mmCIF file of C-alpha atoms in Angstrom:
data_model
loop_
_atom_site.group_PDB
_atom_site.id
_atom_site.type_symbol
_atom_site.label_atom_id
_atom_site.label_comp_id
_atom_site.label_asym_id
_atom_site.label_seq_id
_atom_site.Cartn_x
_atom_site.Cartn_y
_atom_site.Cartn_z
ATOM 1 C CA UNK A 1 31.766 -35.397 55.003
ATOM 2 C CA UNK A 2 29.067 -33.858 52.795
ATOM 3 C CA UNK A 3 27.751 -37.350 51.988
ATOM 4 C CA UNK A 4 27.502 -38.132 55.717
ATOM 5 C CA UNK A 5 25.674 -34.865 56.407
ATOM 6 C CA UNK A 6 23.195 -35.499 53.612
ATOM 7 C CA UNK A 7 22.632 -39.031 54.899
ATOM 8 C CA UNK A 8 22.033 -37.690 58.411
ATOM 9 C CA UNK A 9 19.548 -35.088 57.159
ATOM 10 C CA UNK A 10 17.755 -37.695 55.082
ATOM 11 C CA UNK A 11 17.503 -39.959 58.107
ATOM 12 C CA UNK A 12 16.105 -37.159 60.293
ATOM 13 C CA UNK A 13 13.543 -36.253 57.617
ATOM 14 C CA UNK A 14 12.437 -39.857 57.265
ATOM 15 C CA UNK A 15 12.119 -40.186 61.038
ATOM 16 C CA UNK A 16 10.042 -37.004 61.186
ATOM 17 C CA UNK A 17 7.712 -38.109 58.412
ATOM 18 C CA UNK A 18 7.234 -41.557 59.931
ATOM 19 C CA UNK A 19 6.690 -40.297 63.500
ATOM 20 C CA UNK A 20 3.100 -40.838 64.734
ATOM 21 C CA UNK A 21 0.888 -37.753 64.735
ATOM 22 C CA UNK A 22 0.017 -36.759 68.289
ATOM 23 C CA UNK A 23 -3.675 -37.264 69.008
ATOM 24 C CA UNK A 24 -5.902 -34.326 69.889
ATOM 25 C CA UNK A 25 -7.424 -35.275 73.280
ATOM 26 C CA UNK A 26 -10.285 -32.799 72.873
ATOM 27 C CA UNK A 27 -11.225 -34.118 69.430
ATOM 28 C CA UNK A 28 -11.004 -37.718 70.633
ATOM 29 C CA UNK A 29 -13.233 -36.955 73.616
ATOM 30 C CA UNK A 30 -15.798 -35.241 71.367
ATOM 31 C CA UNK A 31 -16.085 -38.431 69.315
ATOM 32 C CA UNK A 32 -16.151 -40.673 72.381
ATOM 33 C CA UNK A 33 -18.819 -38.917 74.468
ATOM 34 C CA UNK A 34 -22.004 -40.960 74.662
ATOM 35 C CA UNK A 35 -24.713 -42.045 77.092
ATOM 36 C CA UNK A 36 -26.095 -45.577 76.847
ATOM 37 C CA UNK A 37 -24.464 -45.971 73.490
ATOM 38 C CA UNK A 38 -25.984 -42.810 72.015
ATOM 39 C CA UNK A 39 -23.619 -40.038 70.965
ATOM 40 C CA UNK A 40 -23.998 -36.684 72.688
ATOM 41 C CA UNK A 41 -24.818 -33.605 70.552
ATOM 42 C CA UNK A 42 -21.412 -32.029 71.195
ATOM 43 C CA UNK A 43 -20.797 -28.532 69.910
ATOM 44 C CA UNK A 44 -17.279 -28.086 71.287
ATOM 45 C CA UNK A 45 -14.717 -29.598 73.635
ATOM 46 C CA UNK A 46 -11.933 -27.425 75.050
ATOM 47 C CA UNK A 47 -9.159 -27.952 77.567
ATOM 48 C CA UNK A 48 -9.393 -26.365 81.018
ATOM 49 C CA UNK A 49 -6.709 -25.293 83.515
ATOM 50 C CA UNK A 50 -7.747 -28.375 85.517
ATOM 51 C CA UNK A 51 -5.405 -31.051 84.213
ATOM 52 C CA UNK A 52 -7.180 -33.990 82.628
ATOM 53 C CA UNK A 53 -10.594 -32.291 82.464
ATOM 54 C CA UNK A 54 -12.310 -30.683 79.488
ATOM 55 C CA UNK A 55 -15.200 -28.273 79.095
ATOM 56 C CA UNK A 56 -17.953 -29.838 76.979
ATOM 57 C CA UNK A 57 -20.566 -27.626 75.362
ATOM 58 C CA UNK A 58 -23.636 -29.261 73.840
ATOM 59 C CA UNK A 59 -25.700 -28.009 70.911
ATOM 60 C CA UNK A 60 -28.455 -26.877 73.302
ATOM 61 C CA UNK A 61 -26.054 -24.605 75.187
ATOM 62 C CA UNK A 62 -25.570 -26.835 78.237
ATOM 63 C CA UNK A 63 -22.040 -27.063 79.636
ATOM 64 C CA UNK A 64 -20.340 -29.653 81.834
ATOM 65 C CA UNK A 65 -16.857 -31.017 82.472
ATOM 66 C CA UNK A 66 -15.507 -34.442 81.603
ATOM 67 C CA UNK A 67 -12.337 -36.392 82.182
ATOM 68 C CA UNK A 68 -10.436 -37.475 79.072
ATOM 69 C CA UNK A 69 -12.111 -40.890 79.054
ATOM 70 C CA UNK A 70 -15.667 -39.498 79.016
ATOM 71 C CA UNK A 71 -16.513 -41.640 82.027
ATOM 72 C CA UNK A 72 -16.705 -39.013 84.763
ATOM 73 C CA UNK A 73 -18.688 -35.764 84.493
ATOM 74 C CA UNK A 74 -18.819 -32.642 86.660
ATOM 75 C CA UNK A 75 -21.821 -30.318 86.385
ATOM 76 C CA UNK A 76 -21.456 -26.787 87.718
ATOM 77 C CA UNK A 77 -19.178 -23.779 87.459
ATOM 78 C CA UNK A 78 -15.397 -24.024 87.488
ATOM 79 C CA UNK A 79 -13.633 -21.419 89.634
ATOM 80 C CA UNK A 80 -10.014 -20.358 89.835
ATOM 81 C CA UNK A 81 -8.672 -19.280 93.204
ATOM 82 C CA UNK A 82 -6.677 -16.393 91.753
ATOM 83 C CA UNK A 83 -4.731 -13.592 93.443
ATOM 84 C CA UNK A 84 -7.688 -11.236 92.955
ATOM 85 C CA UNK A 85 -10.103 -13.760 94.482
ATOM 86 C CA UNK A 86 -12.410 -16.390 93.034
ATOM 87 C CA UNK A 87 -12.780 -16.153 89.256
ATOM 88 C CA UNK A 88 -15.696 -17.959 87.616
ATOM 89 C CA UNK A 89 -14.057 -19.465 84.528
ATOM 90 C CA UNK A 90 -17.330 -21.026 83.376
ATOM 91 C CA UNK A 91 -19.128 -17.681 83.413
ATOM 92 C CA UNK A 92 -16.231 -16.062 81.565
ATOM 93 C CA UNK A 93 -16.648 -18.647 78.803
ATOM 94 C CA UNK A 94 -20.428 -18.052 78.727
ATOM 95 C CA UNK A 95 -19.877 -14.307 78.445
ATOM 96 C CA UNK A 96 -17.469 -14.728 75.557
ATOM 97 C CA UNK A 97 -19.930 -16.978 73.729
ATOM 98 C CA UNK A 98 -22.818 -14.521 74.243
ATOM 99 C CA UNK A 99 -20.762 -11.628 72.900
ATOM 100 C CA UNK A 100 -19.631 -13.676 69.912
ATOM 101 C CA UNK A 101 -23.086 -14.925 68.982
ATOM 102 C CA UNK A 102 -24.754 -11.538 69.383
ATOM 103 C CA UNK A 103 -22.085 -9.944 67.211
ATOM 104 C CA UNK A 104 -23.243 -12.225 64.399
ATOM 105 C CA UNK A 105 -26.744 -10.678 64.343
ATOM 106 C CA UNK A 106 -26.905 -8.006 61.622
ATOM 107 C CA UNK A 107 -28.269 -4.580 62.488
ATOM 108 C CA UNK A 108 -31.155 -5.165 60.064
ATOM 109 C CA UNK A 109 -32.476 -7.807 62.481
ATOM 110 C CA UNK A 110 -32.347 -5.556 65.539
ATOM 111 C CA UNK A 111 -34.521 -2.661 66.640
ATOM 112 C CA UNK A 112 -31.977 0.032 67.424
ATOM 113 C CA UNK A 113 -32.149 3.238 69.453
ATOM 114 C CA UNK A 114 -29.032 5.389 69.302
ATOM 115 C CA UNK A 115 -28.186 9.000 70.019
ATOM 116 C CA UNK A 116 -25.727 11.436 68.467
ATOM 117 C CA UNK A 117 -22.761 9.814 70.215
ATOM 118 C CA UNK A 118 -22.000 6.109 70.620
ATOM 119 C CA UNK A 119 -19.848 5.023 73.541
ATOM 120 C CA UNK A 120 -21.268 1.543 74.191
ATOM 121 C CA UNK A 121 -23.871 -0.893 72.919
ATOM 122 C CA UNK A 122 -26.171 -2.976 75.094
ATOM 123 C CA UNK A 123 -28.336 -5.749 73.675
ATOM 124 C CA UNK A 124 -31.719 -6.157 75.363
ATOM 125 C CA UNK A 125 -33.979 -9.180 74.979
ATOM 126 C CA UNK A 126 -37.428 -7.628 75.320
ATOM 127 C CA UNK A 127 -41.143 -8.400 75.296
ATOM 128 C CA UNK A 128 -43.936 -5.918 74.582
ATOM 129 C CA UNK A 129 -46.136 -7.307 77.388
ATOM 130 C CA UNK A 130 -43.472 -6.979 80.091
ATOM 131 C CA UNK A 131 -44.029 -4.024 82.504
ATOM 132 C CA UNK A 132 -40.344 -3.757 83.376
ATOM 133 C CA UNK A 133 -39.478 -3.736 79.669
ATOM 134 C CA UNK A 134 -41.765 -0.720 79.328
ATOM 135 C CA UNK A 135 -40.072 0.907 82.291
ATOM 136 C CA UNK A 136 -36.635 0.341 80.788
ATOM 137 C CA UNK A 137 -37.824 1.679 77.431
ATOM 138 C CA UNK A 138 -38.862 4.923 79.119
ATOM 139 C CA UNK A 139 -35.184 5.408 80.040
ATOM 140 C CA UNK A 140 -33.827 4.726 76.551
ATOM 141 C CA UNK A 141 -33.644 8.481 75.705
ATOM 142 C CA UNK A 142 -31.522 9.047 78.835
ATOM 143 C CA UNK A 143 -29.256 6.150 77.854
ATOM 144 C CA UNK A 144 -28.902 7.514 74.318
ATOM 145 C CA UNK A 145 -27.948 10.919 75.736
ATOM 146 C CA UNK A 146 -25.121 9.229 77.638
ATOM 147 C CA UNK A 147 -23.860 7.564 74.465
ATOM 148 C CA UNK A 148 -25.384 4.124 75.081
ATOM 149 C CA UNK A 149 -27.019 2.445 72.109
ATOM 150 C CA UNK A 150 -29.900 0.081 72.907
ATOM 151 C CA UNK A 151 -30.261 -2.834 70.509
ATOM 152 C CA UNK A 152 -33.508 -4.729 71.060
ATOM 153 C CA UNK A 153 -33.841 -8.442 70.379
ATOM 154 C CA UNK A 154 -37.113 -10.349 70.610
ATOM 155 C CA UNK A 155 -37.924 -12.648 73.513
ATOM 156 C CA UNK A 156 -41.672 -13.318 73.876
ATOM 157 C CA UNK A 157 -41.684 -14.537 77.480
ATOM 158 C CA UNK A 158 -44.932 -16.469 76.984
ATOM 159 C CA UNK A 159 -43.612 -18.369 73.982
ATOM 160 C CA UNK A 160 -44.359 -18.077 70.296
ATOM 161 C CA UNK A 161 -48.089 -18.555 70.822
ATOM 162 C CA UNK A 162 -48.410 -15.561 73.159
ATOM 163 C CA UNK A 163 -49.653 -12.037 72.494
ATOM 164 C CA UNK A 164 -46.120 -10.713 72.953
ATOM 165 C CA UNK A 165 -44.837 -12.875 70.111
ATOM 166 C CA UNK A 166 -47.404 -11.497 67.687
ATOM 167 C CA UNK A 167 -46.746 -7.902 68.774
ATOM 168 C CA UNK A 168 -42.999 -8.379 68.410
ATOM 169 C CA UNK A 169 -43.542 -9.781 64.931
ATOM 170 C CA UNK A 170 -45.665 -6.730 64.100
ATOM 171 C CA UNK A 171 -42.843 -4.503 65.333
ATOM 172 C CA UNK A 172 -40.267 -6.223 63.136
ATOM 173 C CA UNK A 173 -42.671 -6.194 60.158
ATOM 174 C CA UNK A 174 -43.327 -2.464 60.483
ATOM 175 C CA UNK A 175 -41.746 -0.040 58.017
ATOM 176 C CA UNK A 176 -40.265 1.774 61.031
ATOM 177 C CA UNK A 177 -39.614 -0.853 63.761
ATOM 178 C CA UNK A 178 -38.224 1.622 66.308
ATOM 179 C CA UNK A 179 -41.331 3.784 66.127
ATOM 180 C CA UNK A 180 -43.535 0.687 66.312
ATOM 181 C CA UNK A 181 -41.626 -0.495 69.399
ATOM 182 C CA UNK A 182 -42.201 2.843 71.119
ATOM 183 C CA UNK A 183 -45.874 2.882 70.166
ATOM 184 C CA UNK A 184 -46.659 -0.589 71.452
ATOM 185 C CA UNK A 185 -44.688 -0.051 74.657
ATOM 186 C CA UNK A 186 -46.646 3.164 75.105
ATOM 187 C CA UNK A 187 -49.870 1.178 75.106
ATOM 188 C CA UNK A 188 -50.889 1.790 71.499
ATOM 189 C CA UNK A 189 -52.117 -1.305 69.640
ATOM 190 C CA UNK A 190 -50.387 -2.140 66.368
ATOM 191 C CA UNK A 191 -52.448 -2.679 63.252
ATOM 192 C CA UNK A 192 -49.760 -3.957 60.893
ATOM 193 C CA UNK A 193 -49.113 -7.528 59.728
ATOM 194 C CA UNK A 194 -47.183 -10.122 61.718
ATOM 195 C CA UNK A 195 -46.505 -12.611 58.938
ATOM 196 C CA UNK A 196 -43.495 -11.050 57.203
ATOM 197 C CA UNK A 197 -40.084 -12.726 57.160
ATOM 198 C CA UNK A 198 -38.860 -11.763 60.640
ATOM 199 C CA UNK A 199 -36.289 -12.992 63.205
ATOM 200 C CA UNK A 200 -38.558 -13.096 66.283
ATOM 201 C CA UNK A 201 -38.693 -16.881 66.684
ATOM 202 C CA UNK A 202 -34.983 -17.306 65.950
ATOM 203 C CA UNK A 203 -34.087 -14.652 68.532
ATOM 204 C CA UNK A 204 -36.404 -16.243 71.073
ATOM 205 C CA UNK A 205 -34.576 -19.562 70.756
ATOM 206 C CA UNK A 206 -31.206 -17.810 70.775
ATOM 207 C CA UNK A 207 -32.121 -16.087 74.020
ATOM 208 C CA UNK A 208 -32.933 -19.409 75.676
ATOM 209 C CA UNK A 209 -29.631 -20.858 74.465
ATOM 210 C CA UNK A 210 -27.766 -17.890 75.942
ATOM 211 C CA UNK A 211 -29.394 -18.228 79.365
ATOM 212 C CA UNK A 212 -32.222 -15.678 79.116
ATOM 213 C CA UNK A 213 -35.046 -16.679 81.452
ATOM 214 C CA UNK A 214 -37.135 -13.524 81.538
ATOM 215 C CA UNK A 215 -37.350 -9.955 80.306
ATOM 216 C CA UNK A 216 -35.803 -7.525 80.132
ATOM 217 C CA UNK A 217 -32.463 -9.302 79.843
ATOM 218 C CA UNK A 218 -29.564 -6.927 79.231
ATOM 219 C CA UNK A 219 -26.343 -8.181 77.682
ATOM 220 C CA UNK A 220 -23.346 -5.893 78.195
ATOM 221 C CA UNK A 221 -20.627 -5.481 75.543
ATOM 222 C CA UNK A 222 -18.422 -8.111 77.224
ATOM 223 C CA UNK A 223 -21.260 -10.664 77.162
ATOM 224 C CA UNK A 224 -22.307 -10.400 80.798
ATOM 225 C CA UNK A 225 -26.016 -11.120 81.226
ATOM 226 C CA UNK A 226 -27.895 -8.776 83.559
ATOM 227 C CA UNK A 227 -31.428 -10.059 84.236
ATOM 228 C CA UNK A 228 -34.243 -7.631 84.950
ATOM 229 C CA UNK A 229 -34.732 -3.889 84.893
ATOM 230 C CA UNK A 230 -31.694 -1.719 85.609
ATOM 231 C CA UNK A 231 -32.076 2.073 86.107
ATOM 232 C CA UNK A 232 -30.238 4.174 83.544
ATOM 233 C CA UNK A 233 -27.736 5.659 85.999
ATOM 234 C CA UNK A 234 -26.810 2.240 87.363
ATOM 235 C CA UNK A 235 -26.364 0.878 83.845
ATOM 236 C CA UNK A 236 -24.099 3.818 83.016
ATOM 237 C CA UNK A 237 -21.977 2.934 86.059
ATOM 238 C CA UNK A 238 -21.852 -0.746 85.122
ATOM 239 C CA UNK A 239 -20.509 0.262 81.709
ATOM 240 C CA UNK A 240 -17.874 2.503 83.273
ATOM 241 C CA UNK A 241 -19.278 5.614 81.577
ATOM 242 C CA UNK A 242 -20.137 7.751 84.593
ATOM 243 C CA UNK A 243 -17.174 10.070 84.153
#
């Protein structure tokens, strides 16, 4: 009886070890995706609730959907018709990615304004030559009083050859970047260098990858992107802090 049991267990183990490993459809699709014989710069492939279709994210931040064969593509947002209404699953994924990538930026590479209390953090892609950025900056003290930290990231809207790029580099090169940011947004020219090791260009490209098209661009803690100027009181409400 014991011999038979051992033989049965040995047979099951051998069958398990010899069984074919199930393929990973997402990984296979990532290797298969190509256009005219040239491989796509795929960053990730993930399954979706839509059976047989996968979300494909490219290195440049673009997203589309593909069937498992890589023959048919869908470009646009994927929605779920849920009990609470239409839910934009594509935007949810974008938000999660924004939050994750911004969390990787160390505080030393941000220009931070915070008050005595911290209840929330908003990241703001900004430009020194943007009038609405100046207007938002004027409300930073009010935001700080309500417990909202403002973390500035650089986004020279005219590109790296523009005046804003140089001024942002001067801000980041200053011994006190927050004071330099306030001075330049108050209309005071900066005299300091712009050629130190700074993150301005890297943040500019990151902003484009995350969907920033202009300034100011406010990213909420959950990764939602809010383009343009938002009054302090409205931002407080959006963050659920108006109690």
